[in-house]
Amino acid sequence: ARVSAAGTLIRTNPGGGGAAVLGGGAGPFEALAAVSGFYFDRSGLQLPASSPALSRPGGAELQGRTSQRDIARPKSLFVKSSIEVLGGKLTFLGTAQNLDAVGEFQDFGPLSHGTRISVWSEHFRLLYDVNLGSRFSLQASAHYLQASPSSDERLNIGRNDYDLIRSVGVNGFGANVEGRYQFADRGSLTIGLDGSSEDHLLQAFDQHLLQPVTTPEGILLKEPGTITVGDGHGARKTFLNAGAFAQLLWGFAEAFTVVAGARVDVHNIYGANPSFRAGVVYAPLSSPMSIKLLYGSSFKAPSADQLYTQPMKLFDIHGNPALHAQTAHTFELSFARAFGSAFELSANAYALDAVGRVEYVQRGLFLEAQNLDDEWIVGGELEARLKPTRLTQARVSVSLSRSVSNRPDSALPPPRNPLYPWVQAHAMLDQGLVAGLHAVVELSYVGPRAASQSNALVRGENYELPGYLFAAVALSLPSAKLIGERTTRASVRVSNVLTTYRLDPGFGGIDLPSQGITAMLLVTQQL
């Protein structure tokens, strides 16, 4: 079940004693608040038979066991407010999230019944937009972020004498300023600078005793609840990044528009890294069609966990400070055309060159992130949208994706598209019914997926998880006003109505089970 509440837009009229008008009028102040919460119960699931962990020593103990109180309770809060100041608009955005779930199918302790993952995160941003004349606009922003596990989190690695507490977190801040010059009706130049600083508490694992520790003579050495600090506890690392960028957008002819951009990131660990983008769009006014040819490159610095984490046990991930950054080059060609008001067709093809792609490989007694090789990923998608009547909409799509990788020094040949299906097909029908009711029917086919490299290493060979059919139906009720003039909306969605048993790829010898038929109720109430 899901319950959420969304706050109505509030506008305060200037002067006049500060009277508040909900959802109406124009004024210098706006505010919005929204809160949401979920409750999921995945109890009663078993470890899939495809999991290589079942054939390892001790794996027989997992046979027949089921998940217990496998509950997830994520919550989130969003706040937005804006006010007109000095000829511009000042906007505040705030988000707080709590990801709270029992972890019955973690690779470090499957079905141990003692793992709970709970993380709090907060992000706040302040933006200021102003027009300086008819052709120049300026935007400046600043942000702050913080994230860390809550005191409720515990990680159980399959032992009954202790569990683990993560010592990890991040807080940081940054700023951005960009100016846009509109030099023509269809031409603009944007230039900007940004910077960020993130202070990371590097991941380490402390032991939390569940049983007393005594000498052979029975003398108590440590009481239950004692916390023993792990290796690397308290170590910190600061990541600094400064960037400068420019982008030109120009409609140089009636049917053509080009975009060209460049960005340079200067990282305190990885130095200067340039990125580029370019594209041309052909969209004639005389025809409902468009053709796009796009190129873009990118830079991704490794995460603090990939670089510096401490392992929680043998064969867990150990940080690799020598890891290099990843870069990518993407090429895309897309076409879209409308045939009247009832039919639209779009197609695209892409090729992505991932340079220095990162994978976790075994190094001695631990797994370590490594830049193994370059990899090309090619694919495409075809989509059709139909609207035969005012109350009927339909969408059908098919997508293909394949990877090409060379790794002669690996113990195993590379799997094709690990974790990702090479073919997918989706169909959706949205039908308006009587009295404001809406029904949606979805049907998808997800093709076979190669297991993760870590699971292939545990098994000693590559293997695939089979494809599956997935179907869902949803019914939304017409809007009502149960609390004054505030709008109430409700819908119900039933997933996996074909009760297909499907598997998702996991890591460390664990594949992930799916639930059977499930139902979700969504209620939205304006306040």
Short mmCIF file of C-alpha atoms in Angstrom, two decimals:
data_model
loop_
_atom_site.label_atom_id
_atom_site.label_comp_id
_atom_site.label_asym_id
_atom_site.label_seq_id
_atom_site.Cartn_x
_atom_site.Cartn_y
_atom_site.Cartn_z
CA ALA A 1 0.00 0.00 0.00
CA ARG A 2 1.10 3.53 -0.64
CA VAL A 3 -0.27 6.68 0.95
CA SER A 4 0.83 10.13 -0.12
CA ALA A 5 -0.28 13.68 0.44
CA ALA A 6 0.48 16.63 -1.81
CA GLY A 7 0.16 20.19 -0.62
CA THR A 8 -1.85 22.67 -2.64
CA LEU A 9 -0.09 25.63 -4.17
CA ILE A 10 -0.39 28.61 -1.81
CA ARG A 11 -0.14 32.17 -3.11
CA THR A 12 -0.02 35.10 -0.73
CA ASN A 13 -1.28 38.40 -2.06
CA PRO A 14 0.96 41.43 -1.35
CA GLY A 15 -0.31 43.63 1.49
CA GLY A 16 -3.86 43.42 2.75
CA GLY A 17 -3.04 41.78 6.06
CA GLY A 18 -1.45 38.63 4.61
CA ALA A 19 -4.56 36.71 3.61
CA ALA A 20 -3.80 33.29 2.05
CA VAL A 21 -5.55 32.09 -1.07
CA LEU A 22 -5.21 28.36 -1.85
CA GLY A 23 -4.60 27.59 -5.48
CA GLY A 24 -5.76 30.87 -6.95
CA GLY A 25 -4.65 34.32 -8.00
CA ALA A 26 -1.19 35.58 -8.80
CA GLY A 27 1.33 36.82 -6.29
CA PRO A 28 4.98 36.87 -5.29
CA PHE A 29 4.95 33.83 -2.99
CA GLU A 30 4.33 30.17 -3.80
CA ALA A 31 4.69 27.07 -1.64
CA LEU A 32 4.27 23.34 -2.14
CA ALA A 33 4.79 20.39 0.20
CA ALA A 34 4.44 16.67 -0.46
CA VAL A 35 4.95 13.59 1.68
CA SER A 36 4.82 9.94 0.63
CA GLY A 37 5.24 6.57 2.28
CA PHE A 38 5.26 2.95 1.14
CA TYR A 39 4.77 -0.37 2.88
CA PHE A 40 5.95 -3.53 1.12
CA ASP A 41 5.98 -7.04 2.57
CA ARG A 42 8.03 -9.62 0.66
CA SER A 43 7.89 -12.34 3.30
CA GLY A 44 7.67 -16.00 2.30
CA LEU A 45 10.11 -15.92 -0.64
CA GLN A 46 12.81 -18.55 -1.16
CA LEU A 47 16.28 -18.24 -2.64
CA PRO A 48 16.04 -19.09 -6.38
CA ALA A 49 17.46 -22.46 -7.42
CA SER A 50 19.70 -20.68 -9.96
CA SER A 51 21.72 -19.06 -7.14
CA PRO A 52 25.30 -20.44 -7.16
CA ALA A 53 25.46 -19.91 -3.38
CA LEU A 54 23.28 -23.00 -2.89
CA SER A 55 26.09 -25.23 -4.18
CA ARG A 56 28.77 -23.68 -1.96
CA PRO A 57 29.76 -25.22 1.41
CA GLY A 58 26.94 -24.41 3.82
CA GLY A 59 24.54 -23.63 0.99
CA ALA A 60 22.34 -26.59 1.85
CA GLU A 61 21.25 -24.73 5.01
CA LEU A 62 19.53 -22.17 2.78
CA GLN A 63 17.40 -24.76 0.98
CA GLY A 64 13.73 -24.38 1.85
CA ARG A 65 14.22 -21.30 4.06
CA THR A 66 11.90 -18.38 3.41
CA SER A 67 12.17 -14.66 4.04
CA GLN A 68 10.69 -13.44 7.33
CA ARG A 69 9.30 -9.96 8.02
CA ASP A 70 10.86 -8.85 4.75
CA ILE A 71 9.34 -5.39 5.00
CA ALA A 72 10.29 -2.13 3.27
CA ARG A 73 9.02 1.24 4.56
CA PRO A 74 10.56 4.06 2.48
CA LYS A 75 9.41 7.60 3.26
CA SER A 76 10.07 10.96 1.64
CA LEU A 77 9.29 14.63 2.14
CA PHE A 78 9.51 17.35 -0.51
CA VAL A 79 9.16 21.09 0.03
CA LYS A 80 9.29 23.88 -2.53
CA SER A 81 8.73 27.59 -2.07
CA SER A 82 9.52 30.66 -4.15
CA ILE A 83 9.27 34.40 -3.78
CA GLU A 84 9.92 37.36 -6.07
CA VAL A 85 13.00 39.30 -4.94
CA LEU A 86 14.88 42.15 -6.63
CA GLY A 87 13.20 41.57 -9.97
CA GLY A 88 13.89 37.83 -9.97
CA LYS A 89 12.62 34.64 -8.37
CA LEU A 90 14.21 33.02 -5.30
CA THR A 91 13.33 29.33 -4.97
CA PHE A 92 14.01 26.90 -2.14
CA LEU A 93 13.89 23.12 -2.70
CA GLY A 94 14.22 20.60 0.11
CA THR A 95 14.09 16.81 0.07
CA ALA A 96 14.41 14.30 2.92
CA GLN A 97 14.29 10.53 2.38
CA ASN A 98 14.47 7.47 4.59
CA LEU A 99 15.15 4.19 2.81
CA ASP A 100 14.27 1.56 5.40
CA ALA A 101 14.09 -2.14 4.50
CA VAL A 102 14.84 -5.58 5.83
CA GLY A 103 17.51 -7.20 3.64
CA GLU A 104 16.73 -10.88 3.39
CA PHE A 105 18.49 -11.42 0.06
CA GLN A 106 21.79 -9.61 0.58
CA ASP A 107 24.76 -11.52 -0.77
CA PHE A 108 26.67 -11.14 2.52
CA GLY A 109 23.98 -12.90 4.60
CA PRO A 110 20.99 -14.28 2.70
CA LEU A 111 17.99 -15.26 4.81
CA SER A 112 19.83 -14.49 8.05
CA HIS A 113 16.75 -12.58 9.31
CA GLY A 114 19.03 -10.06 11.01
CA THR A 115 19.72 -7.43 8.37
CA ARG A 116 18.01 -4.06 8.28
CA ILE A 117 19.17 -1.33 5.90
CA SER A 118 18.13 2.19 6.88
CA VAL A 119 19.59 5.35 5.34
CA TRP A 120 18.63 8.98 5.85
CA SER A 121 19.45 11.55 3.18
CA GLU A 122 18.76 15.28 2.90
CA HIS A 123 19.26 17.68 0.04
CA PHE A 124 18.59 21.41 0.05
CA ARG A 125 18.95 23.82 -2.85
CA LEU A 126 18.49 27.59 -3.17
CA LEU A 127 18.11 29.06 -6.67
CA TYR A 128 17.86 32.60 -7.94
CA ASP A 129 16.67 33.41 -11.48
CA VAL A 130 16.58 36.90 -12.94
CA ASN A 131 16.22 38.47 -16.38
CA LEU A 132 18.65 41.30 -17.02
CA GLY A 133 17.06 42.98 -19.99
CA SER A 134 15.27 41.29 -22.86
CA ARG A 135 18.16 39.09 -24.00
CA PHE A 136 20.20 38.15 -20.93
CA SER A 137 19.22 35.94 -17.98
CA LEU A 138 21.18 34.79 -14.96
CA GLN A 139 20.73 31.81 -12.64
CA ALA A 140 22.70 31.14 -9.46
CA SER A 141 22.24 28.27 -7.02
CA ALA A 142 23.76 26.71 -3.93
CA HIS A 143 23.10 23.29 -2.41
CA TYR A 144 23.85 21.19 0.66
CA LEU A 145 23.56 17.41 1.01
CA GLN A 146 23.93 14.86 3.80
CA ALA A 147 23.44 11.10 3.93
CA SER A 148 24.27 8.37 6.45
CA PRO A 149 22.82 5.16 7.93
CA SER A 150 20.37 5.59 10.79
CA SER A 151 20.84 4.03 14.23
CA ASP A 152 18.37 1.27 13.25
CA GLU A 153 20.65 -0.25 10.62
CA ARG A 154 22.22 -3.66 11.24
CA LEU A 155 23.99 -6.03 8.82
CA ASN A 156 24.04 -9.75 9.57
CA ILE A 157 26.57 -11.90 7.68
CA GLY A 158 25.06 -15.18 8.80
CA ARG A 159 26.50 -15.27 12.31
CA ASN A 160 24.58 -15.45 15.57
CA ASP A 161 27.30 -13.98 17.81
CA TYR A 162 27.57 -10.51 16.20
CA ASP A 163 26.28 -8.32 13.44
CA LEU A 164 27.87 -5.32 11.73
CA ILE A 165 27.26 -1.59 11.87
CA ARG A 166 28.31 0.52 8.92
CA SER A 167 30.43 3.57 9.60
CA VAL A 168 29.89 5.61 6.45
CA GLY A 169 28.39 8.93 5.37
CA VAL A 170 28.78 12.04 3.28
CA ASN A 171 28.05 15.72 3.59
CA GLY A 172 28.81 18.34 1.02
CA PHE A 173 27.93 21.60 -0.59
CA GLY A 174 28.26 23.28 -3.94
CA ALA A 175 27.37 26.31 -6.03
CA ASN A 176 26.53 27.06 -9.64
CA VAL A 177 26.18 30.22 -11.73
CA GLU A 178 25.23 30.42 -15.38
CA GLY A 179 24.26 33.18 -17.79
CA ARG A 180 22.26 32.89 -20.98
CA TYR A 181 22.43 35.36 -23.87
CA GLN A 182 19.61 35.23 -26.43
CA PHE A 183 21.37 36.63 -29.50
CA ALA A 184 18.57 35.68 -31.91
CA ASP A 185 15.00 34.41 -31.87
CA ARG A 186 16.31 30.85 -32.27
CA GLY A 187 19.79 31.28 -30.94
CA SER A 188 21.29 31.39 -27.46
CA LEU A 189 24.65 31.04 -25.74
CA THR A 190 24.90 29.69 -22.19
CA ILE A 191 28.08 29.90 -20.11
CA GLY A 192 28.48 28.71 -16.54
CA LEU A 193 30.71 27.70 -13.65
CA ASP A 194 30.08 25.24 -10.82
CA GLY A 195 31.91 23.62 -7.97
CA SER A 196 31.30 21.06 -5.25
CA SER A 197 32.97 19.71 -2.13
CA GLU A 198 31.99 16.34 -0.62
CA ASP A 199 33.44 15.10 2.67
CA HIS A 200 33.12 11.30 2.80
CA LEU A 201 33.36 9.18 5.92
CA LEU A 202 34.88 6.12 4.28
CA GLN A 203 32.94 2.89 4.69
CA ALA A 204 34.09 0.62 7.51
CA PHE A 205 32.30 -2.04 9.55
CA ASP A 206 32.12 -2.21 13.35
CA GLN A 207 31.13 -5.37 15.22
CA HIS A 208 28.03 -5.29 17.45
CA LEU A 209 27.99 -8.22 19.86
CA LEU A 210 24.81 -10.28 20.12
CA GLN A 211 26.18 -12.75 22.71
CA PRO A 212 28.54 -12.34 25.67
CA VAL A 213 32.25 -13.07 25.26
CA THR A 214 33.70 -15.10 28.14
CA THR A 215 36.92 -16.88 29.01
CA PRO A 216 36.98 -20.69 29.25
CA GLU A 217 36.60 -20.17 33.00
CA GLY A 218 33.36 -18.23 32.46
CA ILE A 219 34.73 -14.76 33.20
CA LEU A 220 32.78 -12.12 31.27
CA LEU A 221 35.00 -10.15 28.91
CA LYS A 222 32.42 -8.33 26.78
CA GLU A 223 28.70 -7.89 27.27
CA PRO A 224 26.08 -8.14 24.51
CA GLY A 225 25.71 -4.76 22.84
CA THR A 226 29.44 -4.01 22.95
CA ILE A 227 30.69 -2.35 19.76
CA THR A 228 34.20 -3.11 18.52
CA VAL A 229 35.57 -0.57 16.04
CA GLY A 230 36.57 -2.06 12.68
CA ASP A 231 39.58 -1.45 10.46
CA GLY A 232 39.61 1.99 8.88
CA HIS A 233 36.94 3.39 11.22
CA GLY A 234 36.82 7.19 11.06
CA ALA A 235 38.91 7.64 7.91
CA ARG A 236 37.74 10.49 5.70
CA LYS A 237 38.36 11.74 2.17
CA THR A 238 37.27 14.98 0.53
CA PHE A 239 36.31 15.05 -3.15
CA LEU A 240 36.55 18.44 -4.86
CA ASN A 241 35.31 19.19 -8.36
CA ALA A 242 35.15 22.45 -10.32
CA GLY A 243 33.59 22.76 -13.74
CA ALA A 244 33.15 25.26 -16.54
CA PHE A 245 30.79 24.83 -19.46
CA ALA A 246 29.41 26.55 -22.53
CA GLN A 247 26.57 25.65 -24.88
CA LEU A 248 25.45 27.15 -28.18
CA LEU A 249 21.91 26.58 -29.48
CA TRP A 250 21.20 28.00 -32.93
CA GLY A 251 18.35 27.62 -35.40
CA PHE A 252 20.24 28.70 -38.50
CA ALA A 253 17.55 27.80 -41.03
CA GLU A 254 13.82 27.23 -40.98
CA ALA A 255 14.11 23.48 -40.50
CA PHE A 256 17.51 23.06 -38.83
CA THR A 257 18.73 23.55 -35.27
CA VAL A 258 22.22 22.77 -34.00
CA VAL A 259 23.59 22.44 -30.50
CA ALA A 260 27.24 22.41 -29.48
CA GLY A 261 28.61 22.29 -25.97
CA ALA A 262 31.80 21.72 -24.03
CA ARG A 263 32.58 21.19 -20.38
CA VAL A 264 35.77 20.77 -18.36
CA ASP A 265 35.76 19.15 -14.91
CA VAL A 266 38.79 19.55 -12.67
CA HIS A 267 38.82 16.86 -9.98
CA ASN A 268 41.23 16.81 -7.04
CA ILE A 269 42.02 13.14 -7.75
CA TYR A 270 41.52 12.76 -11.51
CA GLY A 271 42.63 16.16 -12.79
CA ALA A 272 41.10 17.86 -15.83
CA ASN A 273 38.51 15.93 -17.85
CA PRO A 274 36.84 17.48 -20.91
CA SER A 275 33.40 16.47 -22.20
CA PHE A 276 31.62 17.51 -25.38
CA ARG A 277 28.21 17.39 -26.98
CA ALA A 278 26.96 18.17 -30.47
CA GLY A 279 23.76 17.64 -32.35
CA VAL A 280 21.68 18.66 -35.31
CA VAL A 281 17.88 18.51 -35.56
CA TYR A 282 15.89 18.60 -38.78
CA ALA A 283 12.25 19.53 -38.10
CA PRO A 284 10.51 21.26 -41.05
CA LEU A 285 7.45 23.35 -40.25
CA SER A 286 5.66 21.88 -43.25
CA SER A 287 5.84 18.29 -41.98
CA PRO A 288 5.11 16.67 -38.57
CA MET A 289 8.46 14.94 -38.41
CA SER A 290 11.91 15.32 -36.90
CA ILE A 291 15.32 13.74 -37.37
CA LYS A 292 18.06 14.08 -34.74
CA LEU A 293 21.74 13.21 -34.91
CA LEU A 294 23.46 13.52 -31.52
CA TYR A 295 26.87 12.96 -29.96
CA GLY A 296 27.92 13.32 -26.35
CA SER A 297 30.84 12.36 -24.14
CA SER A 298 30.97 12.08 -20.36
CA PHE A 299 33.28 11.61 -17.39
CA LYS A 300 32.46 9.65 -14.23
CA ALA A 301 34.73 9.59 -11.20
CA PRO A 302 34.63 6.39 -9.11
CA SER A 303 32.62 6.43 -5.89
CA ALA A 304 34.22 6.55 -2.45
CA ASP A 305 33.12 2.93 -1.87
CA GLN A 306 34.84 1.73 -5.05
CA LEU A 307 38.03 3.52 -4.05
CA TYR A 308 38.32 3.14 -0.29
CA THR A 309 35.76 0.80 1.32
CA GLN A 310 36.83 -1.78 3.88
CA PRO A 311 35.53 -5.35 3.36
CA MET A 312 32.95 -6.69 5.78
CA LYS A 313 34.20 -10.28 5.38
CA LEU A 314 36.28 -12.51 3.09
CA PHE A 315 35.40 -12.26 -0.61
CA ASP A 316 33.66 -8.94 -0.02
CA ILE A 317 34.56 -5.72 -1.86
CA HIS A 318 37.87 -4.08 -0.96
CA GLY A 319 38.52 -0.54 -2.13
CA ASN A 320 40.95 0.10 -4.99
CA PRO A 321 42.59 3.56 -4.73
CA ALA A 322 44.30 2.96 -8.10
CA LEU A 323 40.96 2.80 -9.95
CA HIS A 324 40.72 5.13 -12.94
CA ALA A 325 37.72 7.20 -13.99
CA GLN A 326 35.32 6.02 -16.68
CA THR A 327 34.52 7.98 -19.81
CA ALA A 328 31.93 7.34 -22.49
CA HIS A 329 31.07 8.44 -26.01
CA THR A 330 27.48 8.14 -27.21
CA PHE A 331 26.14 8.44 -30.77
CA GLU A 332 22.40 8.51 -31.46
CA LEU A 333 20.18 8.83 -34.51
CA SER A 334 16.44 9.23 -33.99
CA PHE A 335 13.38 9.73 -36.17
CA ALA A 336 9.81 10.69 -35.25
CA ARG A 337 6.76 11.35 -37.38
CA ALA A 338 3.07 11.93 -36.72
CA PHE A 339 0.49 10.54 -39.15
CA GLY A 340 -2.51 12.70 -38.45
CA SER A 341 -3.68 13.10 -34.87
CA ALA A 342 -4.15 9.39 -34.15
CA PHE A 343 -0.76 7.79 -34.91
CA GLU A 344 2.85 8.62 -34.12
CA LEU A 345 5.94 6.56 -34.88
CA SER A 346 9.45 7.01 -33.49
CA ALA A 347 12.70 5.07 -33.89
CA ASN A 348 16.22 5.52 -32.65
CA ALA A 349 19.55 3.75 -32.90
CA TYR A 350 22.52 4.32 -30.62
CA ALA A 351 26.09 3.23 -29.99
CA LEU A 352 27.91 3.82 -26.72
CA ASP A 353 31.65 3.40 -26.24
CA ALA A 354 32.41 2.92 -22.51
CA VAL A 355 36.12 3.51 -21.95
CA GLY A 356 37.64 1.84 -18.90
CA ARG A 357 34.42 0.13 -17.86
CA VAL A 358 34.51 -0.92 -14.21
CA GLU A 359 33.80 -4.46 -13.01
CA TYR A 360 34.36 -6.21 -9.70
CA VAL A 361 36.85 -9.04 -10.03
CA GLN A 362 38.45 -11.32 -7.48
CA ARG A 363 41.90 -10.32 -6.29
CA GLY A 364 43.14 -12.78 -3.68
CA LEU A 365 40.59 -13.07 -0.88
CA PHE A 366 38.53 -10.02 -1.89
CA LEU A 367 36.65 -8.44 -4.79
CA GLU A 368 38.09 -5.27 -6.24
CA ALA A 369 36.81 -2.74 -8.76
CA GLN A 370 38.97 -2.78 -11.90
CA ASN A 371 38.99 -0.89 -15.21
CA LEU A 372 38.89 -4.04 -17.32
CA ASP A 373 38.39 -2.94 -20.89
CA ASP A 374 36.54 -0.74 -23.34
CA GLU A 375 33.08 -1.86 -24.36
CA TRP A 376 30.74 -0.95 -27.19
CA ILE A 377 27.00 -1.17 -26.53
CA VAL A 378 24.73 -0.87 -29.57
CA GLY A 379 20.97 -0.91 -29.73
CA GLY A 380 17.78 0.68 -30.88
CA GLU A 381 14.11 1.20 -30.11
CA LEU A 382 10.93 1.37 -32.16
CA GLU A 383 7.80 2.88 -30.60
CA ALA A 384 4.29 3.49 -31.89
CA ARG A 385 1.66 5.64 -30.17
CA LEU A 386 -1.99 5.45 -31.13
CA LYS A 387 -5.03 7.48 -30.13
CA PRO A 388 -7.95 6.09 -32.13
CA THR A 389 -10.58 7.81 -29.96
CA ARG A 390 -10.65 10.60 -27.40
CA LEU A 391 -10.81 8.07 -24.56
CA THR A 392 -8.40 5.46 -25.94
CA GLN A 393 -4.62 5.60 -26.06
CA ALA A 394 -2.16 2.80 -26.83
CA ARG A 395 1.60 2.44 -27.00
CA VAL A 396 3.75 -0.39 -28.34
CA SER A 397 7.55 -0.52 -28.24
CA VAL A 398 10.40 -2.94 -28.94
CA SER A 399 14.01 -2.36 -27.92
CA LEU A 400 17.24 -4.23 -28.62
CA SER A 401 20.65 -3.87 -26.97
CA ARG A 402 23.91 -5.76 -27.41
CA SER A 403 27.40 -5.32 -25.98
CA VAL A 404 30.74 -6.08 -27.60
CA SER A 405 33.72 -6.59 -25.30
CA ASN A 406 37.17 -8.11 -25.56
CA ARG A 407 38.80 -9.49 -22.45
CA PRO A 408 41.43 -12.12 -23.33
CA ASP A 409 43.00 -12.09 -19.85
CA SER A 410 39.77 -12.91 -17.96
CA ALA A 411 39.13 -16.29 -16.37
CA LEU A 412 35.72 -16.29 -18.05
CA PRO A 413 34.56 -14.95 -21.41
CA PRO A 414 32.53 -11.77 -21.00
CA PRO A 415 28.76 -12.24 -20.72
CA ARG A 416 26.61 -10.44 -23.26
CA ASN A 417 24.79 -7.51 -21.67
CA PRO A 418 25.30 -8.69 -18.06
CA LEU A 419 22.24 -7.90 -15.90
CA TYR A 420 20.42 -6.33 -18.87
CA PRO A 421 18.06 -8.04 -21.35
CA TRP A 422 19.03 -7.89 -25.01
CA VAL A 423 15.39 -7.64 -26.08
CA GLN A 424 12.31 -6.04 -24.51
CA ALA A 425 8.78 -5.48 -25.80
CA HIS A 426 6.05 -3.44 -24.13
CA ALA A 427 2.40 -2.72 -24.86
CA MET A 428 0.06 -0.42 -22.96
CA LEU A 429 -3.65 0.41 -23.39
CA ASP A 430 -5.23 3.34 -21.54
CA GLN A 431 -9.00 3.32 -21.82
CA GLY A 432 -11.38 5.91 -20.44
CA LEU A 433 -14.55 4.39 -19.01
CA VAL A 434 -17.87 5.71 -17.78
CA ALA A 435 -18.17 8.18 -14.89
CA GLY A 436 -14.53 9.33 -15.11
CA LEU A 437 -13.00 5.89 -14.53
CA HIS A 438 -9.74 5.02 -16.29
CA ALA A 439 -8.36 1.53 -16.92
CA VAL A 440 -4.78 0.75 -17.93
CA VAL A 441 -3.53 -2.64 -19.14
CA GLU A 442 0.20 -3.35 -19.53
CA LEU A 443 1.95 -6.34 -21.07
CA SER A 444 5.73 -6.74 -21.31
CA TYR A 445 8.23 -9.31 -22.42
CA VAL A 446 11.70 -9.08 -20.90
CA GLY A 447 14.29 -11.25 -22.60
CA PRO A 448 16.98 -13.42 -20.99
CA ARG A 449 19.66 -11.70 -18.93
CA ALA A 450 23.20 -12.81 -18.29
CA ALA A 451 24.14 -13.29 -14.65
CA SER A 452 26.55 -10.89 -13.00
CA GLN A 453 30.25 -11.52 -13.39
CA SER A 454 30.58 -12.24 -9.65
CA ASN A 455 27.87 -14.93 -9.83
CA ALA A 456 29.50 -16.43 -12.93
CA LEU A 457 32.78 -16.65 -11.02
CA VAL A 458 31.06 -18.43 -8.11
CA ARG A 459 29.48 -20.95 -10.49
CA GLY A 460 32.59 -21.26 -12.64
CA GLU A 461 30.77 -20.48 -15.89
CA ASN A 462 28.49 -17.88 -17.42
CA TYR A 463 24.77 -18.53 -17.22
CA GLU A 464 21.54 -16.78 -18.12
CA LEU A 465 18.31 -16.10 -16.27
CA PRO A 466 15.28 -16.84 -18.47
CA GLY A 467 13.03 -14.23 -20.01
CA TYR A 468 9.51 -13.70 -18.75
CA LEU A 469 6.12 -12.13 -19.43
CA PHE A 470 4.82 -9.44 -17.11
CA ALA A 471 1.28 -8.06 -17.02
CA ALA A 472 -0.42 -5.43 -14.89
CA VAL A 473 -3.80 -3.72 -14.73
CA ALA A 474 -4.72 -0.46 -13.02
CA LEU A 475 -7.95 1.38 -12.34
CA SER A 476 -8.09 5.05 -11.38
CA LEU A 477 -11.18 6.61 -9.84
CA PRO A 478 -12.48 10.05 -10.78
CA SER A 479 -11.29 12.95 -8.65
CA ALA A 480 -13.42 13.79 -5.62
CA LYS A 481 -13.53 16.56 -3.04
CA LEU A 482 -13.91 14.85 0.31
CA ILE A 483 -12.27 17.61 2.37
CA GLY A 484 -13.73 20.95 1.38
CA GLU A 485 -12.35 22.05 -1.98
CA ARG A 486 -9.27 19.82 -1.66
CA THR A 487 -8.91 17.17 -4.35
CA THR A 488 -8.76 13.47 -3.51
CA ARG A 489 -7.50 10.92 -6.04
CA ALA A 490 -7.30 7.14 -5.73
CA SER A 491 -6.12 4.30 -7.92
CA VAL A 492 -5.36 0.61 -7.56
CA ARG A 493 -2.74 -1.34 -9.52
CA VAL A 494 -2.45 -5.14 -9.68
CA SER A 495 0.95 -6.36 -10.91
CA ASN A 496 2.09 -9.70 -12.28
CA VAL A 497 -1.47 -10.78 -12.96
CA LEU A 498 -0.13 -13.75 -14.97
CA THR A 499 1.65 -14.84 -11.74
CA THR A 500 4.89 -15.33 -13.68
CA TYR A 501 7.78 -16.44 -11.49
CA ARG A 502 10.72 -14.35 -12.63
CA LEU A 503 14.29 -13.94 -11.40
CA ASP A 504 16.53 -10.91 -11.21
CA PRO A 505 20.34 -11.12 -11.39
CA GLY A 506 22.16 -10.63 -8.10
CA PHE A 507 25.72 -10.70 -6.82
CA GLY A 508 27.98 -12.83 -4.63
CA GLY A 509 26.20 -16.07 -5.51
CA ILE A 510 22.66 -14.77 -4.93
CA ASP A 511 19.92 -14.37 -7.53
CA LEU A 512 16.84 -12.45 -6.47
CA PRO A 513 13.28 -13.84 -6.34
CA SER A 514 10.20 -11.89 -7.34
CA GLN A 515 6.81 -11.78 -5.74
CA GLY A 516 3.74 -13.28 -7.30
CA ILE A 517 0.62 -11.23 -7.84
CA THR A 518 0.65 -7.95 -5.87
CA ALA A 519 -1.70 -5.01 -5.44
CA MET A 520 -0.96 -1.39 -4.64
CA LEU A 521 -3.41 1.27 -3.53
CA LEU A 522 -2.43 4.89 -4.18
CA VAL A 523 -4.28 7.71 -2.45
CA THR A 524 -3.36 11.35 -3.06
CA GLN A 525 -4.92 14.05 -0.90
CA GLN A 526 -4.45 17.78 -1.36
CA LEU A 527 -4.11 19.66 1.91
#
